[in-house]
Amino acid sequence: MSNLVTFPGLGLSFEVNRVAFTIGGINIYWYGVLIALGIVLAILFAFRHCTEFGIDGDGLTDVVVVGVIMGILSARAYYVAMAPFSYDSIWDMLSIRDGGLAIYGGIIGAVVFGSLGCKWRRLPVLPVLDLTGICFLIGQCIGRWGNFVNQEAFGCNTTLPWGMYSAATEAYLRGSTVTAPAGVTIDPTMPVHPTFLYESLWCLVGFVLLRLYMKYRRFNGDMALLYAIWYGAGRFWIEGLRTDSLLLVPSLGLRASQLLAAVAVVGGLIAEVILSRRYRNQALMVHLAVTADNRKLQRQVAKKEGIAMDAVVLPVEEAYAALPRKEFLTRTAAYNVRIKEMLEARLQDGAPGQEEAEN
């Protein structure tokens, strides 16, 4: 399962083996390992910084599980729906060992089901999406290298020094599912654009920029919009180079990812301009996160008093988004200590606790 990949202009060559290791006779592919690594690093970043977005880590755990599972399923469903060939069975449709995950499908699935998970776990949706945007860039930056190992997600011919060639690229370009840009002639024996590398680097730069901007975000949803704009802009031009695009309207050569990218960029820019003007000269205040343990106490109080959970009013405390992470951790911990004391007293006394809530 090895494949010789060469970069003739750079004088480099690599022997790439799709199999990372074997367990009990089952091959574990680098494609899956790299996607998993990207997801893990993204999750670690999310848990390290969630408090700065007013998000409780325990509640975020459930949202992450829902978002990751549904994101992968949606990525596969999107790919299967637009693949330029037919699958022989339902098992072939479900198999992702040989590739076949569409990033935009994964993003849509993770956002939709992750947002529902936020409602379920009582987490603020927009701050979670802000944090998710920067985490997407981590996962995509690393996950794209799975395409390199599989020798997929490459572009048309190029004479640039970093042009790439392998037997796998030649074999694919000799096939019938090539989606070359209009007016472009493909020579299967010549080097091609390593578009997986372009997108990986684009996501890396985007991550660095959003990480630097994180403390200066102006409103909830700001970073999510900037992610949509940044990734959409890069994906639009990179997709135009690729020879394996999923086509929305095959007869017109309309590429699904380019259309979605254009919508993301235009819609994101419009929303960013409008909201930036609305919140101009206003420092973003973050509502400190209420822990899962205190949410449990809140439910217990509501049950004891025979009222809705939302009727058990909790005091709200805010902090400037620009504060250091250490300050957020300290303030959030102290805030939850006060809430715990208030709720425990209310459980013991059965009193409405209105005075504590107002304080």
Short mmCIF file of C-alpha atoms in Angstrom, two decimals:
data_model
loop_
_atom_site.label_atom_id
_atom_site.label_comp_id
_atom_site.label_asym_id
_atom_site.label_seq_id
_atom_site.Cartn_x
_atom_site.Cartn_y
_atom_site.Cartn_z
CA MET A 1 0.00 0.00 0.00
CA SER A 2 2.99 2.29 -0.41
CA ASN A 3 3.23 5.00 -3.03
CA LEU A 4 6.22 6.99 -4.25
CA VAL A 5 5.42 10.72 -4.23
CA THR A 6 7.87 13.08 -5.94
CA PHE A 7 8.31 16.84 -6.12
CA PRO A 8 10.52 17.06 -9.25
CA GLY A 9 11.06 20.80 -9.04
CA LEU A 10 12.43 20.47 -5.51
CA GLY A 11 14.30 17.24 -6.07
CA LEU A 12 12.33 15.54 -3.29
CA SER A 13 10.65 12.15 -3.12
CA PHE A 14 8.79 10.30 -0.38
CA GLU A 15 7.67 6.71 0.00
CA VAL A 16 4.18 7.07 1.49
CA ASN A 17 2.44 4.13 3.13
CA ARG A 18 -1.27 4.53 3.73
CA VAL A 19 -1.17 2.09 6.65
CA ALA A 20 -0.04 3.61 9.95
CA PHE A 21 -0.07 0.35 11.91
CA THR A 22 -1.97 -2.93 12.23
CA ILE A 23 -4.01 -4.20 15.16
CA GLY A 24 -5.26 -7.78 15.16
CA GLY A 25 -4.87 -8.00 11.41
CA ILE A 26 -6.85 -4.80 10.84
CA ASN A 27 -5.04 -1.98 9.06
CA ILE A 28 -5.26 1.45 10.67
CA TYR A 29 -4.78 4.10 8.01
CA TRP A 30 -2.95 7.40 8.33
CA TYR A 31 -6.05 9.09 6.92
CA GLY A 32 -8.04 8.22 10.03
CA VAL A 33 -5.11 8.78 12.39
CA LEU A 34 -4.50 12.31 11.12
CA ILE A 35 -8.18 13.24 11.20
CA ALA A 36 -8.39 11.92 14.76
CA LEU A 37 -5.24 13.85 15.72
CA GLY A 38 -6.72 17.06 14.33
CA ILE A 39 -9.94 16.52 16.25
CA VAL A 40 -8.08 15.77 19.50
CA LEU A 41 -5.88 18.87 19.25
CA ALA A 42 -8.91 21.01 18.44
CA ILE A 43 -10.76 19.62 21.47
CA LEU A 44 -7.76 20.25 23.76
CA PHE A 45 -7.64 23.86 22.59
CA ALA A 46 -11.38 24.22 23.16
CA PHE A 47 -11.23 22.92 26.73
CA ARG A 48 -8.21 25.06 27.57
CA HIS A 49 -9.90 28.28 26.47
CA CYS A 50 -13.63 27.61 26.98
CA THR A 51 -13.78 29.55 30.25
CA GLU A 52 -12.67 32.70 28.41
CA PHE A 53 -15.81 32.39 26.28
CA GLY A 54 -18.13 31.85 29.24
CA ILE A 55 -18.48 28.14 28.50
CA ASP A 56 -18.50 25.40 31.13
CA GLY A 57 -16.12 22.56 30.28
CA ASP A 58 -18.37 19.79 31.58
CA GLY A 59 -21.29 20.94 29.48
CA LEU A 60 -19.01 21.41 26.50
CA THR A 61 -18.01 17.73 26.69
CA ASP A 62 -21.50 16.60 25.67
CA VAL A 63 -21.68 19.18 22.90
CA VAL A 64 -18.30 18.08 21.53
CA VAL A 65 -19.38 14.43 21.45
CA VAL A 66 -22.57 15.32 19.58
CA GLY A 67 -20.79 17.72 17.23
CA VAL A 68 -17.95 15.33 16.33
CA ILE A 69 -20.17 12.30 15.71
CA MET A 70 -22.77 14.20 13.70
CA GLY A 71 -20.07 16.18 11.90
CA ILE A 72 -18.42 12.99 10.63
CA LEU A 73 -21.76 11.46 9.63
CA SER A 74 -22.78 14.67 7.86
CA ALA A 75 -19.43 14.90 6.09
CA ARG A 76 -19.92 11.40 4.73
CA ALA A 77 -23.57 11.99 3.82
CA TYR A 78 -22.63 15.16 1.92
CA TYR A 79 -19.90 13.32 0.00
CA VAL A 80 -22.12 10.34 -0.85
CA ALA A 81 -24.94 12.62 -2.01
CA MET A 82 -22.69 14.45 -4.49
CA ALA A 83 -20.20 11.74 -5.46
CA PRO A 84 -19.86 11.38 -9.26
CA PHE A 85 -20.40 7.62 -9.04
CA SER A 86 -22.82 5.11 -7.54
CA TYR A 87 -22.26 2.97 -4.45
CA ASP A 88 -22.92 -0.77 -4.61
CA SER A 89 -24.35 -1.09 -1.09
CA ILE A 90 -25.22 0.80 2.09
CA TRP A 91 -21.99 -0.54 3.62
CA ASP A 92 -19.95 1.09 0.86
CA MET A 93 -21.72 4.35 1.63
CA LEU A 94 -20.78 4.10 5.30
CA SER A 95 -17.16 3.07 4.74
CA ILE A 96 -14.73 5.98 5.10
CA ARG A 97 -11.51 3.95 5.29
CA ASP A 98 -10.55 4.97 1.75
CA GLY A 99 -11.51 8.61 2.18
CA GLY A 100 -14.67 10.40 1.21
CA LEU A 101 -15.44 13.04 3.83
CA ALA A 102 -16.62 16.44 2.60
CA ILE A 103 -15.46 19.20 4.93
CA TYR A 104 -18.40 21.50 4.28
CA GLY A 105 -20.80 18.69 5.13
CA GLY A 106 -18.91 18.16 8.37
CA ILE A 107 -19.00 21.87 9.21
CA ILE A 108 -22.73 22.11 8.56
CA GLY A 109 -23.47 18.99 10.62
CA ALA A 110 -21.24 20.03 13.52
CA VAL A 111 -22.73 23.54 13.64
CA VAL A 112 -26.36 22.46 13.42
CA PHE A 113 -26.23 19.57 15.87
CA GLY A 114 -23.66 21.28 18.09
CA SER A 115 -26.00 24.27 18.42
CA LEU A 116 -28.84 21.94 19.40
CA GLY A 117 -26.49 20.39 21.93
CA CYS A 118 -25.82 23.85 23.37
CA LYS A 119 -29.53 24.38 23.91
CA TRP A 120 -29.72 21.00 25.61
CA ARG A 121 -26.77 21.71 27.91
CA ARG A 122 -27.69 25.38 28.46
CA LEU A 123 -24.52 26.74 26.88
CA PRO A 124 -24.35 30.07 25.00
CA VAL A 125 -24.58 29.20 21.31
CA LEU A 126 -22.69 32.11 19.73
CA PRO A 127 -19.64 31.93 22.05
CA VAL A 128 -19.49 28.18 21.41
CA LEU A 129 -19.52 28.85 17.65
CA ASP A 130 -16.75 31.42 18.09
CA LEU A 131 -14.58 28.86 19.83
CA THR A 132 -15.59 26.20 17.31
CA GLY A 133 -14.43 28.36 14.39
CA ILE A 134 -10.84 28.53 15.55
CA CYS A 135 -10.94 24.83 16.48
CA PHE A 136 -12.13 23.93 12.98
CA LEU A 137 -8.96 25.50 11.59
CA ILE A 138 -6.80 23.29 13.81
CA GLY A 139 -8.60 20.12 12.73
CA GLN A 140 -8.62 21.05 9.04
CA CYS A 141 -4.94 22.05 9.02
CA ILE A 142 -3.88 18.63 10.29
CA GLY A 143 -6.61 16.52 8.72
CA ARG A 144 -5.70 17.65 5.20
CA TRP A 145 -2.47 15.68 5.46
CA GLY A 146 -4.61 12.56 5.37
CA ASN A 147 -5.36 13.55 1.77
CA PHE A 148 -1.63 13.64 1.07
CA VAL A 149 -1.17 10.09 2.34
CA ASN A 150 -4.15 8.94 0.27
CA GLN A 151 -2.90 11.00 -2.69
CA GLU A 152 -6.23 12.76 -3.18
CA ALA A 153 -7.50 16.33 -3.10
CA PHE A 154 -4.89 17.55 -5.59
CA GLY A 155 -5.18 20.02 -8.46
CA CYS A 156 -4.48 20.38 -12.14
CA ASN A 157 -1.01 20.54 -13.70
CA THR A 158 1.50 23.13 -12.56
CA THR A 159 5.07 24.15 -13.42
CA LEU A 160 5.64 25.62 -9.96
CA PRO A 161 8.62 24.14 -8.05
CA TRP A 162 6.38 22.38 -5.55
CA GLY A 163 4.37 20.51 -8.17
CA MET A 164 3.66 16.92 -7.06
CA TYR A 165 3.57 13.64 -8.98
CA SER A 166 2.73 10.04 -8.05
CA ALA A 167 1.35 6.94 -9.71
CA ALA A 168 -1.91 7.57 -7.86
CA THR A 169 -2.33 11.08 -9.27
CA GLU A 170 -1.61 9.81 -12.78
CA ALA A 171 -4.08 6.95 -12.44
CA TYR A 172 -6.83 9.27 -11.23
CA LEU A 173 -6.22 11.85 -13.96
CA ARG A 174 -6.61 9.12 -16.55
CA GLY A 175 -10.06 8.31 -15.14
CA SER A 176 -13.49 9.57 -16.10
CA THR A 177 -14.38 11.58 -12.97
CA VAL A 178 -11.83 14.37 -13.40
CA THR A 179 -13.29 17.87 -12.93
CA ALA A 180 -10.73 20.10 -14.59
CA PRO A 181 -11.29 23.88 -14.67
CA ALA A 182 -12.87 25.13 -17.89
CA GLY A 183 -10.37 25.38 -20.75
CA VAL A 184 -7.63 23.51 -18.87
CA THR A 185 -5.95 20.50 -20.47
CA ILE A 186 -4.69 17.83 -18.11
CA ASP A 187 -1.52 15.82 -18.67
CA PRO A 188 -1.60 12.88 -16.23
CA THR A 189 2.18 12.41 -16.46
CA MET A 190 3.01 15.93 -15.27
CA PRO A 191 3.16 17.36 -11.69
CA VAL A 192 -0.01 18.73 -10.13
CA HIS A 193 -0.91 21.36 -7.54
CA PRO A 194 -0.72 19.90 -4.00
CA THR A 195 -3.97 21.62 -3.07
CA PHE A 196 -4.20 19.68 0.20
CA LEU A 197 -1.02 21.56 1.22
CA TYR A 198 -2.45 24.92 0.15
CA GLU A 199 -5.52 24.40 2.30
CA SER A 200 -3.49 23.13 5.26
CA LEU A 201 -1.28 26.23 5.19
CA TRP A 202 -4.28 28.50 4.68
CA CYS A 203 -5.92 27.03 7.79
CA LEU A 204 -2.68 27.34 9.77
CA VAL A 205 -2.40 31.04 8.96
CA GLY A 206 -6.09 31.51 9.77
CA PHE A 207 -5.64 29.82 13.14
CA VAL A 208 -2.71 32.08 14.04
CA LEU A 209 -4.65 35.21 13.03
CA LEU A 210 -7.80 34.23 14.95
CA ARG A 211 -5.75 33.23 17.98
CA LEU A 212 -4.13 36.67 18.02
CA TYR A 213 -7.54 38.30 17.57
CA MET A 214 -9.31 36.20 20.21
CA LYS A 215 -8.96 38.71 23.05
CA TYR A 216 -10.05 41.57 20.80
CA ARG A 217 -13.27 40.09 19.45
CA ARG A 218 -16.05 42.69 19.47
CA PHE A 219 -19.27 40.69 19.74
CA ASN A 220 -20.50 37.14 20.20
CA GLY A 221 -20.33 35.45 16.82
CA ASP A 222 -17.44 37.64 15.62
CA MET A 223 -14.88 34.85 15.36
CA ALA A 224 -17.38 32.45 13.80
CA LEU A 225 -18.01 34.98 11.03
CA LEU A 226 -14.29 35.61 10.52
CA TYR A 227 -13.73 31.87 10.26
CA ALA A 228 -16.44 31.59 7.61
CA ILE A 229 -14.93 34.49 5.65
CA TRP A 230 -11.32 33.30 5.92
CA TYR A 231 -11.93 29.65 5.16
CA GLY A 232 -14.50 30.44 2.47
CA ALA A 233 -12.10 32.78 0.65
CA GLY A 234 -9.32 30.21 0.67
CA ARG A 235 -11.55 27.32 -0.26
CA PHE A 236 -13.03 29.23 -3.20
CA TRP A 237 -9.73 29.69 -5.03
CA ILE A 238 -8.25 26.35 -3.95
CA GLU A 239 -11.36 24.47 -5.10
CA GLY A 240 -10.98 26.09 -8.50
CA LEU A 241 -7.66 24.27 -8.93
CA ARG A 242 -8.88 20.82 -7.89
CA THR A 243 -9.65 17.96 -10.23
CA ASP A 244 -11.88 15.97 -7.86
CA SER A 245 -14.53 18.52 -6.94
CA LEU A 246 -18.04 17.49 -5.99
CA LEU A 247 -20.35 19.03 -8.58
CA LEU A 248 -23.70 20.54 -7.64
CA VAL A 249 -24.83 20.77 -11.27
CA PRO A 250 -22.54 18.48 -13.33
CA SER A 251 -23.84 19.74 -16.67
CA LEU A 252 -22.76 23.27 -15.77
CA GLY A 253 -19.58 22.32 -13.94
CA LEU A 254 -20.92 24.11 -10.84
CA ARG A 255 -18.74 23.13 -7.89
CA ALA A 256 -20.65 22.70 -4.64
CA SER A 257 -17.79 23.84 -2.40
CA GLN A 258 -17.16 26.99 -4.43
CA LEU A 259 -20.83 27.96 -4.22
CA LEU A 260 -20.91 27.38 -0.45
CA ALA A 261 -17.61 29.23 -0.04
CA ALA A 262 -18.93 32.23 -1.97
CA VAL A 263 -22.10 32.32 0.13
CA ALA A 264 -20.03 32.09 3.32
CA VAL A 265 -17.74 34.93 2.30
CA VAL A 266 -20.46 37.30 1.06
CA GLY A 267 -22.85 36.54 3.91
CA GLY A 268 -20.06 36.69 6.47
CA LEU A 269 -18.77 40.03 5.22
CA ILE A 270 -22.24 41.60 5.26
CA ALA A 271 -22.93 40.35 8.79
CA GLU A 272 -19.46 41.37 10.01
CA VAL A 273 -19.82 44.93 8.71
CA ILE A 274 -23.32 45.39 10.14
CA LEU A 275 -22.48 43.95 13.57
CA SER A 276 -19.12 45.71 13.79
CA ARG A 277 -20.90 49.02 13.33
CA ARG A 278 -23.55 48.11 15.87
CA TYR A 279 -20.98 47.22 18.54
CA ARG A 280 -18.46 49.90 17.63
CA ASN A 281 -16.63 51.33 20.67
CA GLN A 282 -18.20 48.70 22.94
CA ALA A 283 -15.96 46.28 24.82
CA LEU A 284 -17.26 42.71 24.72
CA MET A 285 -18.40 41.44 28.11
CA VAL A 286 -18.42 37.69 28.70
CA HIS A 287 -21.02 36.12 31.01
CA LEU A 288 -19.06 33.88 33.35
CA ALA A 289 -19.84 30.19 32.98
CA VAL A 290 -22.11 28.36 35.40
CA THR A 291 -20.72 24.89 36.18
CA ALA A 292 -22.62 21.67 35.52
CA ASP A 293 -22.71 20.99 39.28
CA ASN A 294 -24.46 24.29 39.89
CA ARG A 295 -26.90 23.57 37.05
CA LYS A 296 -27.70 20.33 38.83
CA LEU A 297 -28.34 22.23 42.06
CA GLN A 298 -30.53 24.64 40.12
CA ARG A 299 -32.65 21.72 38.88
CA GLN A 300 -32.92 20.36 42.43
CA VAL A 301 -34.12 23.72 43.74
CA ALA A 302 -36.69 23.95 40.94
CA LYS A 303 -37.95 20.44 41.67
CA LYS A 304 -38.21 21.12 45.40
CA GLU A 305 -40.13 24.35 44.91
CA GLY A 306 -42.28 23.00 42.09
CA ILE A 307 -41.24 25.65 39.58
CA ALA A 308 -39.55 25.73 36.19
CA MET A 309 -35.77 25.59 36.21
CA ASP A 310 -35.52 28.99 34.50
CA ALA A 311 -37.57 30.46 37.34
CA VAL A 312 -34.64 29.75 39.67
CA VAL A 313 -32.83 32.97 38.83
CA LEU A 314 -29.05 32.91 39.07
CA PRO A 315 -26.97 36.06 39.49
CA VAL A 316 -25.08 37.10 36.35
CA GLU A 317 -21.48 38.18 36.49
CA GLU A 318 -19.47 39.48 33.55
CA ALA A 319 -15.83 40.01 32.70
CA TYR A 320 -14.08 41.80 29.85
CA ALA A 321 -13.20 39.44 27.01
CA ALA A 322 -9.71 40.98 26.91
CA LEU A 323 -8.83 39.77 30.42
CA PRO A 324 -6.08 37.13 30.76
CA ARG A 325 -7.08 33.49 30.95
CA LYS A 326 -5.86 33.24 34.56
CA GLU A 327 -8.18 36.07 35.58
CA PHE A 328 -11.12 34.30 33.92
CA LEU A 329 -10.36 31.09 35.80
CA THR A 330 -10.13 32.90 39.13
CA ARG A 331 -13.30 34.94 38.66
CA THR A 332 -15.30 31.99 37.32
CA ALA A 333 -14.31 29.80 40.27
CA ALA A 334 -15.26 32.48 42.81
CA TYR A 335 -18.52 33.17 40.98
CA ASN A 336 -19.55 29.52 41.11
CA VAL A 337 -18.69 29.29 44.81
CA ARG A 338 -21.19 32.09 45.47
CA ILE A 339 -23.85 30.44 43.32
CA LYS A 340 -23.34 27.12 45.07
CA GLU A 341 -23.74 28.72 48.50
CA MET A 342 -26.91 30.49 47.38
CA LEU A 343 -28.50 27.35 45.90
CA GLU A 344 -27.53 25.11 48.83
CA ALA A 345 -29.04 27.61 51.26
CA ARG A 346 -32.20 27.66 49.19
CA LEU A 347 -32.37 23.87 49.23
CA GLN A 348 -32.00 23.79 52.98
CA ASP A 349 -34.41 26.62 53.78
CA GLY A 350 -36.86 26.23 50.94
CA ALA A 351 -36.82 30.01 50.72
CA PRO A 352 -37.12 31.69 47.33
CA GLY A 353 -33.65 33.18 47.66
CA GLN A 354 -34.66 36.38 45.89
CA GLU A 355 -32.31 38.51 47.96
CA GLU A 356 -29.32 36.40 47.00
CA ALA A 357 -30.28 36.44 43.33
CA GLU A 358 -30.55 40.20 43.31
CA ASN A 359 -27.19 40.58 45.00
#
